[in-house]
PDB file of C-alpha atoms in Angstrom:
ATOM      1  CA  LYS A   1      56.097 -59.465  -1.295  1.00 50.00           C
ATOM      2  CA  THR A   2      55.536 -62.849  -2.757  1.00 55.00           C
ATOM      3  CA  PHE A   3      53.468 -65.639  -1.545  1.00 59.00           C
ATOM      4  CA  GLY A   4      54.705 -67.135   1.644  1.00 62.00           C
ATOM      5  CA  GLN A   5      56.809 -64.143   2.878  1.00 66.00           C
ATOM      6  CA  THR A   6      55.847 -62.487   6.098  1.00 70.00           C
ATOM      7  CA  ILE A   7      54.803 -58.819   6.064  1.00 67.00           C
ATOM      8  CA  THR A   8      56.277 -56.966   8.951  1.00 68.00           C
ATOM      9  CA  SER A   9      54.651 -53.530   8.498  1.00 72.00           C
ATOM     10  CA  PRO A  10      51.614 -51.961   6.815  1.00 68.00           C
ATOM     11  CA  SER A  11      53.870 -50.039   4.473  1.00 71.00           C
ATOM     12  CA  GLU A  12      54.933 -53.249   2.860  1.00 70.00           C
ATOM     13  CA  ILE A  13      51.269 -53.911   1.677  1.00 70.00           C
ATOM     14  CA  THR A  14      50.687 -52.631  -1.884  1.00 71.00           C
ATOM     15  CA  VAL A  15      47.202 -52.431  -3.257  1.00 69.00           C
ATOM     16  CA  PRO A  16      46.894 -52.237  -6.987  1.00 70.00           C
ATOM     17  CA  PRO A  17      44.825 -49.310  -8.292  1.00 73.00           C
ATOM     18  CA  LYS A  18      41.159 -50.036  -8.972  1.00 74.00           C
ATOM     19  CA  SER A  19      40.203 -50.415 -12.646  1.00 75.00           C
ATOM     20  CA  TRP A  20      36.549 -49.713 -13.283  1.00 75.00           C
ATOM     21  CA  PRO A  21      34.785 -50.727 -16.548  1.00 75.00           C
ATOM     22  CA  ILE A  22      33.785 -48.006 -18.992  1.00 75.00           C
ATOM     23  CA  MET A  23      30.277 -46.963 -18.455  1.00 75.00           C
ATOM     24  CA  PRO A  24      27.897 -46.615 -21.433  1.00 71.00           C
ATOM     25  CA  TRP A  25      27.898 -42.862 -21.285  1.00 73.00           C
ATOM     26  CA  GLN A  26      31.718 -42.805 -21.397  1.00 75.00           C
ATOM     27  CA  GLU A  27      31.811 -44.642 -24.680  1.00 74.00           C
ATOM     28  CA  GLU A  28      32.908 -42.614 -27.642  1.00 73.00           C
ATOM     29  CA  SER A  29      29.656 -43.677 -29.517  1.00 72.00           C
ATOM     30  CA  TYR A  30      27.367 -42.501 -26.784  1.00 72.00           C
ATOM     31  CA  ASN A  31      26.903 -39.098 -28.251  1.00 77.00           C
ATOM     32  CA  ASN A  32      26.786 -40.452 -31.815  1.00 76.00           C
ATOM     33  CA  ILE A  33      23.171 -40.850 -32.582  1.00 77.00           C
ATOM     34  CA  GLU A  34      23.810 -43.148 -35.639  1.00 77.00           C
ATOM     35  CA  SER A  35      25.777 -45.548 -33.507  1.00 75.00           C
ATOM     36  CA  VAL A  36      23.225 -45.491 -30.768  1.00 74.00           C
ATOM     37  CA  VAL A  37      20.368 -46.144 -33.317  1.00 72.00           C
ATOM     38  CA  ASN A  38      22.407 -48.881 -34.958  1.00 73.00           C
ATOM     39  CA  HIS A  39      23.053 -50.571 -31.604  1.00 73.00           C
ATOM     40  CA  GLN A  40      19.333 -50.261 -30.690  1.00 71.00           C
ATOM     41  CA  MET A  41      18.294 -51.795 -34.016  1.00 69.00           C
ATOM     42  CA  HIS A  42      20.809 -54.658 -33.520  1.00 71.00           C
ATOM     43  CA  VAL A  43      19.375 -55.396 -29.996  1.00 71.00           C
ATOM     44  CA  LEU A  44      15.814 -55.287 -31.353  1.00 67.00           C
ATOM     45  CA  SER A  45      16.476 -57.529 -34.176  1.00 65.00           C
ATOM     46  CA  ARG A  46      18.239 -60.055 -32.011  1.00 69.00           C
ATOM     47  CA  GLU A  47      15.979 -59.944 -29.034  1.00 68.00           C
ATOM     48  CA  LEU A  48      12.651 -59.766 -30.884  1.00 65.00           C
ATOM     49  CA  GLU A  49      13.252 -61.771 -33.985  1.00 64.00           C
ATOM     50  CA  HIS A  50      10.950 -64.512 -32.724  1.00 65.00           C
ATOM     51  CA  LEU A  51       8.080 -61.983 -33.224  1.00 63.00           C
ATOM     52  CA  ILE A  52       8.804 -61.628 -36.875  1.00 60.00           C
ATOM     53  CA  GLU A  53       6.690 -63.953 -39.099  1.00 56.00           C
ATOM     54  CA  PRO A  54       8.579 -66.076 -41.681  1.00 53.00           C
ATOM     55  CA  LYS A  55       6.434 -64.439 -44.345  1.00 56.00           C
ATOM     56  CA  ASP A  56       7.935 -61.101 -43.404  1.00 53.00           C
ATOM     57  CA  LEU A  57      11.401 -62.321 -44.264  1.00 50.00           C
ATOM     58  CA  PRO A  58      13.652 -61.338 -45.849  1.00 50.00           C
ATOM     59  CA  LEU A  59      13.298 -57.697 -44.604  1.00 47.00           C
ATOM     60  CA  THR A  60      15.056 -55.197 -46.716  1.00 48.00           C
ATOM     61  CA  THR A  61      15.152 -52.332 -44.237  1.00 59.00           C
ATOM     62  CA  ASN A  62      15.274 -51.831 -40.519  1.00 68.00           C
ATOM     63  CA  VAL A  63      12.366 -49.422 -40.794  1.00 75.00           C
ATOM     64  CA  LYS A  64      10.290 -52.503 -41.855  1.00 76.00           C
ATOM     65  CA  VAL A  65      11.450 -54.357 -38.814  1.00 74.00           C
ATOM     66  CA  ILE A  66      10.395 -51.464 -36.501  1.00 79.00           C
ATOM     67  CA  THR A  67       7.018 -51.228 -38.269  1.00 83.00           C
ATOM     68  CA  ILE A  68       6.443 -54.938 -37.966  1.00 81.00           C
ATOM     69  CA  LEU A  69       7.334 -54.928 -34.278  1.00 81.00           C
ATOM     70  CA  LEU A  70       5.049 -51.888 -33.607  1.00 87.00           C
ATOM     71  CA  LYS A  71       2.248 -53.625 -35.377  1.00 89.00           C
ATOM     72  CA  LYS A  72       2.953 -56.666 -33.169  1.00 87.00           C
ATOM     73  CA  MET A  73       2.964 -54.454 -30.077  1.00 89.00           C
ATOM     74  CA  ILE A  74      -0.462 -53.044 -31.048  1.00 93.00           C
ATOM     75  CA  SER A  75      -1.784 -56.589 -31.497  1.00 93.00           C
ATOM     76  CA  LEU A  76      -0.330 -57.738 -28.156  1.00 92.00           C
ATOM     77  CA  GLU A  77      -1.686 -54.822 -26.258  1.00 93.00           C
ATOM     78  CA  GLN A  78      -5.197 -55.084 -27.721  1.00 94.00           C
ATOM     79  CA  SER A  79      -5.127 -58.818 -26.895  1.00 95.00           C
ATOM     80  CA  TYR A  80      -4.150 -57.943 -23.379  1.00 94.00           C
ATOM     81  CA  VAL A  81      -7.093 -55.556 -22.919  1.00 95.00           C
ATOM     82  CA  VAL A  82      -9.525 -58.207 -24.176  1.00 95.00           C
ATOM     83  CA  LYS A  83      -8.054 -60.728 -21.633  1.00 95.00           C
ATOM     84  CA  VAL A  84      -8.408 -58.209 -18.809  1.00 95.00           C
ATOM     85  CA  ARG A  85     -12.022 -57.468 -19.652  1.00 95.00           C
ATOM     86  CA  LYS A  86     -12.860 -61.197 -20.064  1.00 95.00           C
ATOM     87  CA  SER A  87     -11.233 -61.975 -16.713  1.00 94.00           C
ATOM     88  CA  LYS A  88     -13.297 -59.330 -14.931  1.00 94.00           C
ATOM     89  CA  LEU A  89     -16.509 -60.447 -16.703  1.00 94.00           C
ATOM     90  CA  ARG A  90     -15.733 -64.047 -15.577  1.00 94.00           C
ATOM     91  CA  ASP A  91     -15.231 -62.783 -11.997  1.00 93.00           C
ATOM     92  CA  ASP A  92     -18.637 -60.940 -12.310  1.00 93.00           C
ATOM     93  CA  THR A  93     -20.363 -64.134 -13.512  1.00 92.00           C
ATOM     94  CA  ARG A  94     -18.816 -66.331 -10.886  1.00 92.00           C
ATOM     95  CA  GLY A  95     -19.236 -63.860  -8.140  1.00 91.00           C
ATOM     96  CA  SER A  96     -22.996 -63.342  -8.830  1.00 91.00           C
ATOM     97  CA  GLN A  97     -23.466 -67.099  -8.745  1.00 91.00           C
ATOM     98  CA  ILE A  98     -21.712 -67.662  -5.475  1.00 92.00           C
ATOM     99  CA  ILE A  99     -22.080 -64.460  -3.433  1.00 92.00           C
ATOM    100  CA  PRO A 100     -25.529 -63.009  -2.667  1.00 90.00           C
ATOM    101  CA  ASN A 101     -25.959 -59.396  -3.764  1.00 90.00           C
ATOM    102  CA  TYR A 102     -22.581 -59.485  -5.571  1.00 89.00           C
ATOM    103  CA  LYS A 103     -23.808 -57.247  -8.347  1.00 87.00           C
ATOM    104  CA  GLU A 104     -24.951 -54.625  -5.894  1.00 89.00           C
ATOM    105  CA  ALA A 105     -21.561 -54.619  -4.074  1.00 88.00           C
ATOM    106  CA  HIS A 106     -19.155 -54.862  -7.049  1.00 88.00           C
ATOM    107  CA  VAL A 107     -18.504 -52.668 -10.034  1.00 90.00           C
ATOM    108  CA  HIS A 108     -19.464 -54.268 -13.309  1.00 90.00           C
ATOM    109  CA  ALA A 109     -16.494 -55.162 -15.587  1.00 90.00           C
ATOM    110  CA  MET A 110     -17.242 -52.437 -18.140  1.00 89.00           C
ATOM    111  CA  ASN A 111     -17.012 -49.824 -15.333  1.00 92.00           C
ATOM    112  CA  ASP A 112     -14.150 -51.418 -13.419  1.00 93.00           C
ATOM    113  CA  PRO A 113     -11.220 -48.961 -12.875  1.00 93.00           C
ATOM    114  CA  VAL A 114      -8.631 -51.609 -13.791  1.00 93.00           C
ATOM    115  CA  VAL A 115     -10.444 -52.447 -17.013  1.00 94.00           C
ATOM    116  CA  LYS A 116     -10.860 -48.689 -17.850  1.00 95.00           C
ATOM    117  CA  MET A 117      -7.144 -48.085 -17.058  1.00 95.00           C
ATOM    118  CA  ALA A 118      -6.080 -50.943 -19.326  1.00 94.00           C
ATOM    119  CA  GLU A 119      -8.303 -49.705 -22.117  1.00 95.00           C
ATOM    120  CA  ALA A 120      -7.021 -46.115 -21.764  1.00 95.00           C
ATOM    121  CA  SER A 121      -3.323 -47.038 -21.627  1.00 94.00           C
ATOM    122  CA  THR A 122      -3.831 -49.405 -24.635  1.00 95.00           C
ATOM    123  CA  ASN A 123      -5.686 -46.721 -26.680  1.00 95.00           C
ATOM    124  CA  GLU A 124      -2.903 -44.243 -25.950  1.00 94.00           C
ATOM    125  CA  LEU A 125      -0.190 -46.736 -26.886  1.00 93.00           C
ATOM    126  CA  VAL A 126      -2.035 -47.783 -30.083  1.00 94.00           C
ATOM    127  CA  THR A 127      -2.418 -44.181 -31.101  1.00 94.00           C
ATOM    128  CA  LYS A 128       1.221 -43.473 -30.545  1.00 91.00           C
ATOM    129  CA  CYS A 129       2.350 -46.552 -32.346  1.00 90.00           C
ATOM    130  CA  LYS A 130       0.143 -45.734 -35.253  1.00 91.00           C
ATOM    131  CA  GLU A 131       1.541 -42.163 -35.397  1.00 89.00           C
ATOM    132  CA  LEU A 132       5.094 -43.551 -35.305  1.00 87.00           C
ATOM    133  CA  ILE A 133       4.210 -46.086 -38.052  1.00 87.00           C
ATOM    134  CA  SER A 134       2.840 -43.296 -40.205  1.00 87.00           C
ATOM    135  CA  SER A 135       6.058 -41.206 -39.619  1.00 83.00           C
ATOM    136  CA  LEU A 136       8.213 -44.154 -40.480  1.00 80.00           C
ATOM    137  CA  ASP A 137       6.584 -44.444 -43.891  1.00 75.00           C
ATOM    138  CA  SER A 138       8.707 -41.609 -45.125  1.00 71.00           C
ATOM    139  CA  TYR A 139      11.919 -43.527 -44.182  1.00 65.00           C
ATOM    140  CA  GLU A 140      10.896 -46.681 -45.911  1.00 58.00           C
ATOM    141  CA  GLY A 141      13.904 -46.826 -48.287  1.00 53.00           C
ATOM    142  CA  ILE A 142      16.493 -46.213 -45.521  1.00 50.00           C
ATOM    143  CA  THR A 143      18.683 -49.091 -44.173  1.00 49.00           C
ATOM    144  CA  LEU A 144      20.715 -48.389 -41.080  1.00 44.00           C
ATOM    145  CA  ASN A 145      24.135 -49.928 -40.759  1.00 46.00           C
ATOM    146  CA  THR A 146      23.491 -52.677 -38.292  1.00 43.00           C
ATOM    147  CA  PRO A 147      25.325 -55.906 -37.745  1.00 43.00           C
ATOM    148  CA  GLN A 148      23.715 -58.604 -39.680  1.00 43.00           C
ATOM    149  CA  SER A 149      21.195 -60.750 -37.768  1.00 39.00           C
ATOM    150  CA  LYS A 150      18.903 -63.548 -38.906  1.00 39.00           C
ATOM    151  CA  LEU A 151      16.510 -60.833 -40.123  1.00 38.00           C
TER     152      LEU A 151
END
């Protein structure tokens, strides 16, 4: 029926079939590792290009981009741990100045479980990143086919 016409029975109602978008795993390129890696590199280069220093440009390979970003991640994680530790130390200093017997009732920053957890997870991440950087050294001359970005 067209707009403005009266429907007299349910059989006159037609519902168009639903059309769902293609899901990522239905794409032809989903099982093509080269396409997946190229897409991931494109996303990394576009989303994280602000982390790349101007001195690192122009980059000749995507492997260099990954290496630079991994080194940045190491630096950010190590900085995070230092900030967590400083924050807890600051709490310890303030707490002992304000609260009587604070030191006896609270765990010192160096033994605090949150600080220890941050240190452990950062050490693990740094180790994995360094291993990955080391393994990427053998791919130094390889450039993947990725859409051009500012990098």
